[in-house]
Coordinates of C-alpha atoms in Angstrom, one line a residue:
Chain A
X785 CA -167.2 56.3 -2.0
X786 CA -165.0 58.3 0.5
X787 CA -162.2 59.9 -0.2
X788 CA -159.0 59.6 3.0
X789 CA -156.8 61.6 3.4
X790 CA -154.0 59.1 4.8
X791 CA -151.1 61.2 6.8
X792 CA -148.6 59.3 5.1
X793 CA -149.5 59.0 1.6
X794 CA -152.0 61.2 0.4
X795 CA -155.5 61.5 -0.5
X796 CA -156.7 57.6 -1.4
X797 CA -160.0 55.2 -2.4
X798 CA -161.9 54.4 0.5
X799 CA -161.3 50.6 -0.6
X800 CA -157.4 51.1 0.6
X801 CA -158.6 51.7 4.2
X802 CA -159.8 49.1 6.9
X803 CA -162.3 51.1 10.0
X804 CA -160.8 50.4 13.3
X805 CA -163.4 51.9 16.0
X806 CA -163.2 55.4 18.3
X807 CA -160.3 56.9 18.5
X808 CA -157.8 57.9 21.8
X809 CA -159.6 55.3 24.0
X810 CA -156.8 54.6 26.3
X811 CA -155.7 51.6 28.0
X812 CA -156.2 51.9 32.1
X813 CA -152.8 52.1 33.7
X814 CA -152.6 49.9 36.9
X815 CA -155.7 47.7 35.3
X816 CA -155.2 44.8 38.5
X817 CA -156.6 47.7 40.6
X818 CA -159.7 48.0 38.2
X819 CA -163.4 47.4 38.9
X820 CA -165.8 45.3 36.6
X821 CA -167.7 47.8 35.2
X822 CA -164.2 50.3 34.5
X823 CA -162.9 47.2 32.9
X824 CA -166.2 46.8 30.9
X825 CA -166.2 50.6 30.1
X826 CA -162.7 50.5 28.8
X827 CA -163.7 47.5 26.6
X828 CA -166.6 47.8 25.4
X829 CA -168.7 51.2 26.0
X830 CA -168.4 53.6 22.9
X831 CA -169.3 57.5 22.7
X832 CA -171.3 56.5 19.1
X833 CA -172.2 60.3 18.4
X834 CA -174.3 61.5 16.1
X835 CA -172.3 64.1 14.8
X836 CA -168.3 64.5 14.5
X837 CA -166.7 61.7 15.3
X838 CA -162.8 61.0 16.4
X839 CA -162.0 57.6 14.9
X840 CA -159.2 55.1 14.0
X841 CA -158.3 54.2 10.3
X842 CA -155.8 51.3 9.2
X843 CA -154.3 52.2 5.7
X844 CA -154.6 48.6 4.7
X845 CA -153.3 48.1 1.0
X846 CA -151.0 51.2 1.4
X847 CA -148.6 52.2 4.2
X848 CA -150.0 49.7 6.4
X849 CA -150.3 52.6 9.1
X850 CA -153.0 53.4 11.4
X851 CA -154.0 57.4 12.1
X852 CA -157.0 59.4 13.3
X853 CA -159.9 61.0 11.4
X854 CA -162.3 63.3 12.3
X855 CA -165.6 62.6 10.1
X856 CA -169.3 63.2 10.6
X857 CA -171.0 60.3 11.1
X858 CA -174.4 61.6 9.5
X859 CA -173.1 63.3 6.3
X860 CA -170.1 61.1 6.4
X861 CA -167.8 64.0 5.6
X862 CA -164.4 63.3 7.0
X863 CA -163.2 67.1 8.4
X864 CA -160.0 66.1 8.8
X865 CA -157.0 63.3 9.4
X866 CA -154.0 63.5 11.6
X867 CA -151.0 61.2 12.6
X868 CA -151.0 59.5 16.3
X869 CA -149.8 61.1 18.8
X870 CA -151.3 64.9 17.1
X871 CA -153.8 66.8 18.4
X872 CA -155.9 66.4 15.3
X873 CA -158.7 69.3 13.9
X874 CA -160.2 71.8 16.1
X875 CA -163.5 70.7 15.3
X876 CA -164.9 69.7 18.9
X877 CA -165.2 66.1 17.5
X878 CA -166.5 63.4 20.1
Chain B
X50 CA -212.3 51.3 13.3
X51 CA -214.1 47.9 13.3
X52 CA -212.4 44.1 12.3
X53 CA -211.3 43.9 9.1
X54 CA -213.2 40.6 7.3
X55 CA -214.9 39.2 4.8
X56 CA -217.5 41.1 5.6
X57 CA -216.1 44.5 5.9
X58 CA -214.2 43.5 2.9
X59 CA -217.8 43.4 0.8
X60 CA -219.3 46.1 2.4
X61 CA -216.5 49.1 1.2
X62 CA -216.2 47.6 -2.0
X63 CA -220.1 49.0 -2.2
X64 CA -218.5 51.9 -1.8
X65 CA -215.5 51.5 -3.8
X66 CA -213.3 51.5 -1.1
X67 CA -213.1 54.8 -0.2
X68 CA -214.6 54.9 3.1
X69 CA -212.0 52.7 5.0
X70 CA -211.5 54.2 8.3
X71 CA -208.0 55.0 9.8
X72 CA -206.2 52.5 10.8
X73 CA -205.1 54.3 13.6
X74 CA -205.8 57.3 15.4
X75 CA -203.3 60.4 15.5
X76 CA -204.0 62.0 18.6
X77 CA -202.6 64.8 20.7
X78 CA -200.1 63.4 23.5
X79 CA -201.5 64.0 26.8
X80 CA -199.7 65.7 29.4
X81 CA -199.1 62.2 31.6
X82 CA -198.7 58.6 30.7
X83 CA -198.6 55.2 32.8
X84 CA -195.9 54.4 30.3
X85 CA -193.9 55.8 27.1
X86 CA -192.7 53.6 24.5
X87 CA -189.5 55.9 22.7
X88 CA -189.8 54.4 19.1
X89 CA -192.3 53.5 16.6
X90 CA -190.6 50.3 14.8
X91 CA -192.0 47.2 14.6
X92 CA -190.4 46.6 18.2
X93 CA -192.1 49.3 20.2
X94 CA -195.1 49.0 18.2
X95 CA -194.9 45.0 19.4
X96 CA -194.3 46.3 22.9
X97 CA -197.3 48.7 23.5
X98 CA -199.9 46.0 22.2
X99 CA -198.3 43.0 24.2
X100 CA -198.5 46.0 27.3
X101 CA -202.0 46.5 26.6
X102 CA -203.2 42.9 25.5
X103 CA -200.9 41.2 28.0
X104 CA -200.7 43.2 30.8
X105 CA -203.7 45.5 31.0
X106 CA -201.9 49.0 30.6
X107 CA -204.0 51.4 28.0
X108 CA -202.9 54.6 29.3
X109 CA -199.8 54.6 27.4
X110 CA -198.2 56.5 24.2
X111 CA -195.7 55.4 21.6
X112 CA -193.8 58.4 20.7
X113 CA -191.8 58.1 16.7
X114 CA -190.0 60.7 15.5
X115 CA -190.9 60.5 11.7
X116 CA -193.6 57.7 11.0
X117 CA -194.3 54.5 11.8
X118 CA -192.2 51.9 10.6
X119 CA -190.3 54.8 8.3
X120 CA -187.1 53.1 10.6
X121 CA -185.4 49.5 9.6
X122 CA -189.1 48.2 9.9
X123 CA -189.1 49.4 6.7
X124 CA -185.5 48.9 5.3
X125 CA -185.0 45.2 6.2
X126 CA -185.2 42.4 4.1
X127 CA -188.1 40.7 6.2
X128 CA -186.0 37.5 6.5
X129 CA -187.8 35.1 9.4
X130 CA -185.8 32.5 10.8
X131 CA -184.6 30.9 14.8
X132 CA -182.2 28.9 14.1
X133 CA -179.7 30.4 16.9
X134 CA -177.0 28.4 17.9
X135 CA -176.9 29.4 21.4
X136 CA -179.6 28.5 23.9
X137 CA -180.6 31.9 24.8
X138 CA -181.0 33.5 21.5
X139 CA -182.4 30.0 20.4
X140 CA -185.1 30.4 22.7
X141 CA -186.1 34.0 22.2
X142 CA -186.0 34.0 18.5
X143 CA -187.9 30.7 18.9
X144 CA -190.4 32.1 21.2
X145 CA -190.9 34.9 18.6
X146 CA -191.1 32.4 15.6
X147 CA -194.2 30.7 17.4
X148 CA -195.5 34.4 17.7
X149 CA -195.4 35.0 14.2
X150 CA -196.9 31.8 13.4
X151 CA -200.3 33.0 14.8
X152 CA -199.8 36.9 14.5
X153 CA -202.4 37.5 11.5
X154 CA -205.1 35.8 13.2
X155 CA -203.9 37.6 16.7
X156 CA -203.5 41.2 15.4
X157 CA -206.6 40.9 12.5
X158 CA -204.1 41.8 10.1
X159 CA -202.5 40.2 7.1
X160 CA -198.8 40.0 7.7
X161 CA -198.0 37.7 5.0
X162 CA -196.2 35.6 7.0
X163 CA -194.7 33.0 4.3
X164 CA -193.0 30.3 5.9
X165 CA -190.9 29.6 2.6
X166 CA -188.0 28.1 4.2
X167 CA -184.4 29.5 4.9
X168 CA -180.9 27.9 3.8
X169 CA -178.1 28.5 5.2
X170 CA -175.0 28.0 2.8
X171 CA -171.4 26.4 3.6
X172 CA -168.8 27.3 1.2
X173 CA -166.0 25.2 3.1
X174 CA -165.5 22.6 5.5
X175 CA -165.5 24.6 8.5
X176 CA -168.6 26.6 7.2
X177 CA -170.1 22.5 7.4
X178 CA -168.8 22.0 10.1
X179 CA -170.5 24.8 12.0
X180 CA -173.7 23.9 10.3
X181 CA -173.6 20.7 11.8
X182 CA -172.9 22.2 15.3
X183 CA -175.6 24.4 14.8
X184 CA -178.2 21.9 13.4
X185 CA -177.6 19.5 16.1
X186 CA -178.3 22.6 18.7
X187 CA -181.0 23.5 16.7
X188 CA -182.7 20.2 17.2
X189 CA -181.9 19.5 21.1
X190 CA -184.0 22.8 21.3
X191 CA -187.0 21.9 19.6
X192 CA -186.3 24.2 16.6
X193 CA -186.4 22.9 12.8
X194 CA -183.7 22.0 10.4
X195 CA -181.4 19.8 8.9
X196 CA -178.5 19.4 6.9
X197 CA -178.6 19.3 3.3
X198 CA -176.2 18.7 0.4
X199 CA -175.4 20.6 -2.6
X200 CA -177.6 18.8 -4.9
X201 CA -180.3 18.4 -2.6
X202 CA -179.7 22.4 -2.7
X203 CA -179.9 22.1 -6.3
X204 CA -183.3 20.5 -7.0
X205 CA -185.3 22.6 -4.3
X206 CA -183.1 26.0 -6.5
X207 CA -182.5 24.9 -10.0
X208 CA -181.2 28.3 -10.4
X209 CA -178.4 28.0 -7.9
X210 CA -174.5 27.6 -9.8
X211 CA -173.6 24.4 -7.2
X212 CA -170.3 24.5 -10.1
X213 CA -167.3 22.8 -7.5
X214 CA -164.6 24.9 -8.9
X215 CA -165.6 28.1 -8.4
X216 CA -163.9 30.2 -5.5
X217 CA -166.8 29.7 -2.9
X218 CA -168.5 26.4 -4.1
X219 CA -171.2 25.5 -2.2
X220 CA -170.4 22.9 -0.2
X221 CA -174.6 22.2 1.5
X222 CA -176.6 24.5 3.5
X223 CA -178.6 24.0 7.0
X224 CA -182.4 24.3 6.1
X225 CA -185.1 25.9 8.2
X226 CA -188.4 25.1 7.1
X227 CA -190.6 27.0 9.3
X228 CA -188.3 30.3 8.6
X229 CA -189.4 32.4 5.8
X230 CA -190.6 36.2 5.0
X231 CA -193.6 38.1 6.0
X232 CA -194.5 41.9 5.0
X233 CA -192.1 44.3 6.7
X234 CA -194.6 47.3 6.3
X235 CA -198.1 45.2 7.5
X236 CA -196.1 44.5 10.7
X237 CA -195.4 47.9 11.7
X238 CA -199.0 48.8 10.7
X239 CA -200.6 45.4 11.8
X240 CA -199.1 46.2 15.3
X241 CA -200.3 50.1 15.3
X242 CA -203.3 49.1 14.5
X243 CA -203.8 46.4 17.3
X244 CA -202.5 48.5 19.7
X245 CA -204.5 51.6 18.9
X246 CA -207.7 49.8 19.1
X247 CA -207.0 48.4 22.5
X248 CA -206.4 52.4 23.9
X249 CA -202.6 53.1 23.0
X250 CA -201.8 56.4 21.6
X251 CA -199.6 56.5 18.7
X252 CA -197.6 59.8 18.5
X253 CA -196.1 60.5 15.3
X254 CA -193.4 63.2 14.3
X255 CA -192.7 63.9 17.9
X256 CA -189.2 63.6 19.0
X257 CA -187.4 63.1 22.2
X258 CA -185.2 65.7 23.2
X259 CA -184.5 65.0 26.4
X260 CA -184.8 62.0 29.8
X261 CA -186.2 64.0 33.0
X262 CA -185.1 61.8 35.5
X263 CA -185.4 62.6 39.7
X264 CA -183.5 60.7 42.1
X265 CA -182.1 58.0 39.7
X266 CA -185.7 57.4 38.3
X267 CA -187.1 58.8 35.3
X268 CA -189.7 61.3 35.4
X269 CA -190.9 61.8 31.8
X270 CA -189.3 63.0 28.9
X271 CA -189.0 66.3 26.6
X272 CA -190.3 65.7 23.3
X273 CA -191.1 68.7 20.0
X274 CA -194.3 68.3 20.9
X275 CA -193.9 69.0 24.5
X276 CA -193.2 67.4 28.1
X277 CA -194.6 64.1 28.3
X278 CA -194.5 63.1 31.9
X279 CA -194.3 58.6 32.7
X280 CA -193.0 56.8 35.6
X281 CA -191.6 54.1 32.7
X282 CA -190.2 54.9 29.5
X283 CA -189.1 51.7 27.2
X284 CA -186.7 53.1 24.8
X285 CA -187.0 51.1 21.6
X286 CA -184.9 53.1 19.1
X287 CA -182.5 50.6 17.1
X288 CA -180.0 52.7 15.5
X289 CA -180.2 55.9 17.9
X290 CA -180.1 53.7 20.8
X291 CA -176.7 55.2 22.1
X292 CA -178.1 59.1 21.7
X293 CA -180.9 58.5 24.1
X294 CA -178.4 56.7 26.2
X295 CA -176.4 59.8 26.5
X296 CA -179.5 61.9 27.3
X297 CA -180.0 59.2 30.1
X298 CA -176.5 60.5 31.5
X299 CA -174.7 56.9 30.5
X300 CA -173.1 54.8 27.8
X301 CA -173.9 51.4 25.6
X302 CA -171.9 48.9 24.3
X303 CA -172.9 49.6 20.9
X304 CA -171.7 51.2 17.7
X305 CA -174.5 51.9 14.8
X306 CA -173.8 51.1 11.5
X307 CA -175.4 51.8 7.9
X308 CA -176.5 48.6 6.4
X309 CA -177.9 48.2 3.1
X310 CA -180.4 46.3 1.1
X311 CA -181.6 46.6 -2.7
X312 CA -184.0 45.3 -4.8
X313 CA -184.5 44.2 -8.3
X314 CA -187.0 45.4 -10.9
X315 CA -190.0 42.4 -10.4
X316 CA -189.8 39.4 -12.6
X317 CA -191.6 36.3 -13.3
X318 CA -191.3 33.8 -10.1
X319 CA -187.8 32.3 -9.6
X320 CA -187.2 31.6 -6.0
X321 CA -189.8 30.3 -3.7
X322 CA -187.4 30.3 -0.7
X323 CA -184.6 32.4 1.2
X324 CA -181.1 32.1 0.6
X325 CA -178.6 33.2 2.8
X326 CA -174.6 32.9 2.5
X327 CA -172.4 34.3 5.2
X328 CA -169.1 33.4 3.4
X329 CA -169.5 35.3 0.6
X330 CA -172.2 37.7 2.4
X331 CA -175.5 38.1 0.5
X332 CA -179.1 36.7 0.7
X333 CA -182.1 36.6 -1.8
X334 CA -185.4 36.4 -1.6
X335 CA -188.2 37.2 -3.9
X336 CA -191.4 39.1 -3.0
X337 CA -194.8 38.4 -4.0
X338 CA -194.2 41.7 -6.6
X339 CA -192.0 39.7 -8.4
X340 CA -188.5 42.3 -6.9
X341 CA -185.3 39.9 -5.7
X342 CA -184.9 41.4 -2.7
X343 CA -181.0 41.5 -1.6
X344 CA -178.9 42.5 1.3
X345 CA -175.5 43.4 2.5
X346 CA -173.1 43.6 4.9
X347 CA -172.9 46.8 7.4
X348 CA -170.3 49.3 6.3
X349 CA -167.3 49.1 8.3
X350 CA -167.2 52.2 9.8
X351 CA -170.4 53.9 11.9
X352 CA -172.8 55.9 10.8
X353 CA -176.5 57.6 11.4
X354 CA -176.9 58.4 7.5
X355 CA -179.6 56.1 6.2
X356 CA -177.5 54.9 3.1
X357 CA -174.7 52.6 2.5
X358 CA -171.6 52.9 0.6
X359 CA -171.0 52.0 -3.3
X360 CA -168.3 48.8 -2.4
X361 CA -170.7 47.3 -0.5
X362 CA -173.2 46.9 -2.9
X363 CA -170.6 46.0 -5.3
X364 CA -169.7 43.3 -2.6
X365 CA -172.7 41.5 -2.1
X366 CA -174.2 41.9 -5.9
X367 CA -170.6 40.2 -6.6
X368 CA -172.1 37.3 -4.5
X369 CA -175.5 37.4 -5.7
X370 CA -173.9 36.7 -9.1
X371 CA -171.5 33.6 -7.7
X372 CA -174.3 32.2 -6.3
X373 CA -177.1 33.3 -9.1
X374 CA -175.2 33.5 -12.6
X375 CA -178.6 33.6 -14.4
X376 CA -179.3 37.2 -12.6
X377 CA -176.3 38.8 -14.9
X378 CA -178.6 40.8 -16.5
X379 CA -181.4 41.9 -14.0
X380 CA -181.5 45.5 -13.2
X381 CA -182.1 46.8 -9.7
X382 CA -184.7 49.1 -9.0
X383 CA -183.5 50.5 -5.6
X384 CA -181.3 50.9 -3.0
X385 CA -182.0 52.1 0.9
X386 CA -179.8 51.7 3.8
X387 CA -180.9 51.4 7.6
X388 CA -179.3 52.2 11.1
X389 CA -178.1 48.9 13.1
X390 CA -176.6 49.2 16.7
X391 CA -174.5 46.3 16.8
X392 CA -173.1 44.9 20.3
X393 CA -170.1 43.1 20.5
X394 CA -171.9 40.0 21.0
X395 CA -174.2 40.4 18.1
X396 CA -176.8 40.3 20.7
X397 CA -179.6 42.4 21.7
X398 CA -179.8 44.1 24.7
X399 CA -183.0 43.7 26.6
X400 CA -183.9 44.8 30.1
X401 CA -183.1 47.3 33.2
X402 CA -180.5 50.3 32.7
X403 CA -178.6 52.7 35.4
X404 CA -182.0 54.7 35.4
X405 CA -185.2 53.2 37.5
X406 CA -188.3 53.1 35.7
X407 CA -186.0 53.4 32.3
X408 CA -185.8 50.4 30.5
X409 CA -183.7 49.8 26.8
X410 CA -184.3 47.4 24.1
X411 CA -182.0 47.3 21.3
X412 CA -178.8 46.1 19.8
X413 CA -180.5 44.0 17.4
X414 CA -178.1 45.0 14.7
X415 CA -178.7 43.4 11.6
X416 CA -181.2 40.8 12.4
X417 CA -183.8 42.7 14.8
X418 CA -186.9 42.2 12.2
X419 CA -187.3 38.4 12.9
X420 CA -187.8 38.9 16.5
X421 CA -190.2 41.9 16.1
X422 CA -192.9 39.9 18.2
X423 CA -190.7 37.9 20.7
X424 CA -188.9 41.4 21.5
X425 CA -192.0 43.3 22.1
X426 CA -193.5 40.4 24.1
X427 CA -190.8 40.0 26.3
X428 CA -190.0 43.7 26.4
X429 CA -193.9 44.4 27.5
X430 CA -193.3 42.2 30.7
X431 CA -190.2 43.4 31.5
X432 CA -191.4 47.1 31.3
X433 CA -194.8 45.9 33.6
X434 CA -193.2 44.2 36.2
X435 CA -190.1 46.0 36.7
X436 CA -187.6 42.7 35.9
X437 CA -186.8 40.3 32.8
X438 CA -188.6 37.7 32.0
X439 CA -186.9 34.5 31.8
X440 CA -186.5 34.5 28.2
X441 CA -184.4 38.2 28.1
X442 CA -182.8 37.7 31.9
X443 CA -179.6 37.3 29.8
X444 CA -179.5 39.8 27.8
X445 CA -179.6 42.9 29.8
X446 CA -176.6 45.2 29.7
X447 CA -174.8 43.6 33.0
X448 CA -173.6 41.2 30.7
X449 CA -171.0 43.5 29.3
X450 CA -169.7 43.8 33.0
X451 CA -169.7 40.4 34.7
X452 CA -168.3 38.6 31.2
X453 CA -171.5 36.5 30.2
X454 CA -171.8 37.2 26.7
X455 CA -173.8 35.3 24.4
X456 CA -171.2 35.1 21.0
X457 CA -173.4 34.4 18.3
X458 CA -170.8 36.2 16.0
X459 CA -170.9 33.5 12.9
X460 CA -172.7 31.5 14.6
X461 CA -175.8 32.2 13.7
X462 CA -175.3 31.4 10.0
X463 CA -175.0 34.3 8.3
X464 CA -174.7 37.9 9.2
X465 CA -178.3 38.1 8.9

């Protein structure tokens, strides 16, 4: 069971969280000028690294919030959490 | 490495059966191949006998990383069914079904293929509802089913708690009768096997490091056991689907998930068929050992560790229990989790990629093991000819950019 570290509220059950994909994927600005494939990329290509991954949780049954998390996606070990909007850890995660 | 028989069968017991051959060679990689398979799974495996029996190409390697079928080959829980809802999955998992119908006598290998049936439940009216949908669909494409009810349910699974006031009641299920179970591990080695006899090389512990590519073709690959030149490289790699796409210089539309399965200490015989609910998200079967084998739902986030987390096997041994009350007191044995690349169309993807001469198959997410033949054989042509064959033309990774998804999402009947 993981242990999150919401921003908000503290350090809580993994059961309290919903997952909600890779983090800081932004939306294109000007998207009428877009191609197929940038429009596909945007939606639906994902980094998936083995490794340290940037991602999105939802804080579900607490603060109702989302934020980012930084977490190794082999050992599973989350290396850090920050609010949206922050930079986040140093750890040069994908 | 001769047939395997009756005959064969007689003449090592003489010798107490310790003189069986290999049943595959383990040879060095040579320096050039017409053609690298990247992934020793069932589905590459598939791919390099259906290339050599199929197409007439020997001079090519299958190169696995750890051992063959140490992947989900060998982490699944071996359910076999094709009852797809849409026509394009509906014929490929079809075509593979007819496949595995013949595969023992094909590949001179016991597979166990047990065609013990597969139901589908419905817990609510919708659930029905989309049973009947995918029945009906079923049936214009020449696969098997019907629609039963909950006491028909009841007297083919005495064991089954069909109790109406309970929070999912089961409501009827659809009912494959040609789906069933066969012996994850005896594919992976049935297929080696084959393959090896008919000239393939089977490279084991040998990793892929890197795609050479020249010109927007591939050239070969890098690999711990050295450069391993091929003018076509099939990359058949499941969970790791996306690192090799990034070593290709481009992205997939996928995101690999743990996904977990566990198994029971054996008992006496108590369910001769497979039972699958998508609403509260389990399915049993039991082996010939006697184990309930069980499975779950992916975790929610991604993942390459081979494990899955403690909820969700709280989850789906919650619905084990609604649906099997008398199982309250048998212990499991073990638990193992796998790597799945889902899509967002719960589809695979099967064909051509950015790179010439580099072709993918994957994204076969939670249900890949069923199609293990069906994928390879289409796969093999593909990878000969240079193009799809009809039966995979709409699955290849275009898809994700002109919009033509194939959304079996639910509507396949159950997670898998």
């Amino acid at each position: 069971m993981l242990l999150i570290e919401c921003p908000w509220c503290g350090q809580r059950d993994e059961s309290e969280f919903s997952y909600a994909g890779e983090a800081h994927i932004a939306r294109p600005l000007e998207t009428e000028k877009l191609s197929d494939a940038q429009w596909a990329h945007y939606l639906f290509m994902r980094k998936n690294p083995k490794g340290l991954h940037r991602e999105q949780w939802l804080h579900a049954a607490g603060c109702r919030r989302y934020f980012n998390a930084e977490r190794d996606t082999v050992s599973y070990r989350i290396t850090g959490t920050y609010r949206i909007g922050e930079t986040g850890p140093a750890g040069g995660g994908k | 490495m001769g047939k395997y028989s009756i005959f064969s069968l007689a003449r090592n017991a003489l010798s107490h059966h310790q003189n069986w051959p290999s049943a595959w060679r383990s040879p060095e990689p040579n320096k050039e191949y017409d053609a690298l398979i990247i992934g020793g799974g069932g589905h590459g495996l598939a791919t390099a006998y259906y290339l050599a029996k199929d197409h007439g190409m020997s001079n090519i390697a299958v190169l696995e990383k750890d051992w063959i079928g140490g992947g989900n080959t060998g982490r699944n829980t071996t359910i076999v069914r094709s009852n797809y809802l849409w026509d394009e999955s509906a014929h490929l998992y079809e075509k593979s079904m007819k496949l595995w119908e013949g595969l023992s006598q094909d590949l001179n290998y016991n597979v166990m293929f047990s065609q013990r049936g597969v139901y589908n439940l419905g817990h609510n009216l919708q659930d029905m509802r989309d049973i009947s949908r995918r029945v009906n669909a079923n049936r214009l494409n020449g696969i098997d089913g019907y629609i039963v009810n909950a006491q028909e349910i009841k007297a083919a699974i005495p064991e089954i708690n069909i109790d109406q006031g309970c929070r999912y009641p089961i409501l009827g299920a659809s009912f494959q009768p040609r789906g069933g179970v066969a012996r994850h591990d005896a594919v992976a080695w049935a297929f080696a096997r084959a393959a090896d006899m008919r000239g393939v090389d089977i490279i084991q512990n040998c990793e892929v490091t890197a795609i050479r590519q020249e010109d927007g073709a591939v050239t070969g690959v890098e690999t711990t056991r050295g450069l391993i030149n091929a003018k076509k490289v099939g990359v058949v790699v499941a969970g790791h689907c996306s690192v090799l796409a990034e070593m290709a210089g481009f992205r997939m539309p996928i995101e690999s998930h743990p996904l977990q399965a566990l198994v029971s200490e054996p008992i006496k015989p108590v369910i001769n068929t497979v039972i699958m609910s998508n609403a509260v998200h389990g399915y049993i079967s039991q082996s010939d050992k006697g184990d309930l084998v069980i499975g779950a739902g992916i975790d929610s986030y991604t993942g390459y560790g081979q494990r899955g987390s403690f909820s969700g096997i709280e989850h789906t041994v919650a619905a084990i229990m609604e649906l099997f009350p008398i199982f309250k007191r048998v212990r499991m044995n073990r638990q193992w989790g796998g790597i799945v690349d889902t899509t967002p169309d719960a589809c695979p993807i099967i064909g051509n990629t950015p790179v010439r001469g580099l072709y993918f198959n994957c994204g076969w997410g939670t249900g890949g093991f069923k199609a293990t033949p069906g994928s390879g054989w289409v796969f093999a042509q593909n990878l000969a000819r240079g193009e799809p064959h009809e039966l995979n033309k709409a699955f290849a990774l275009d898809r994700f950019v002109d919009g033509s998804l194939i959304d079996e999402h639910g509507a396949a009947g159950v997670a898998h």
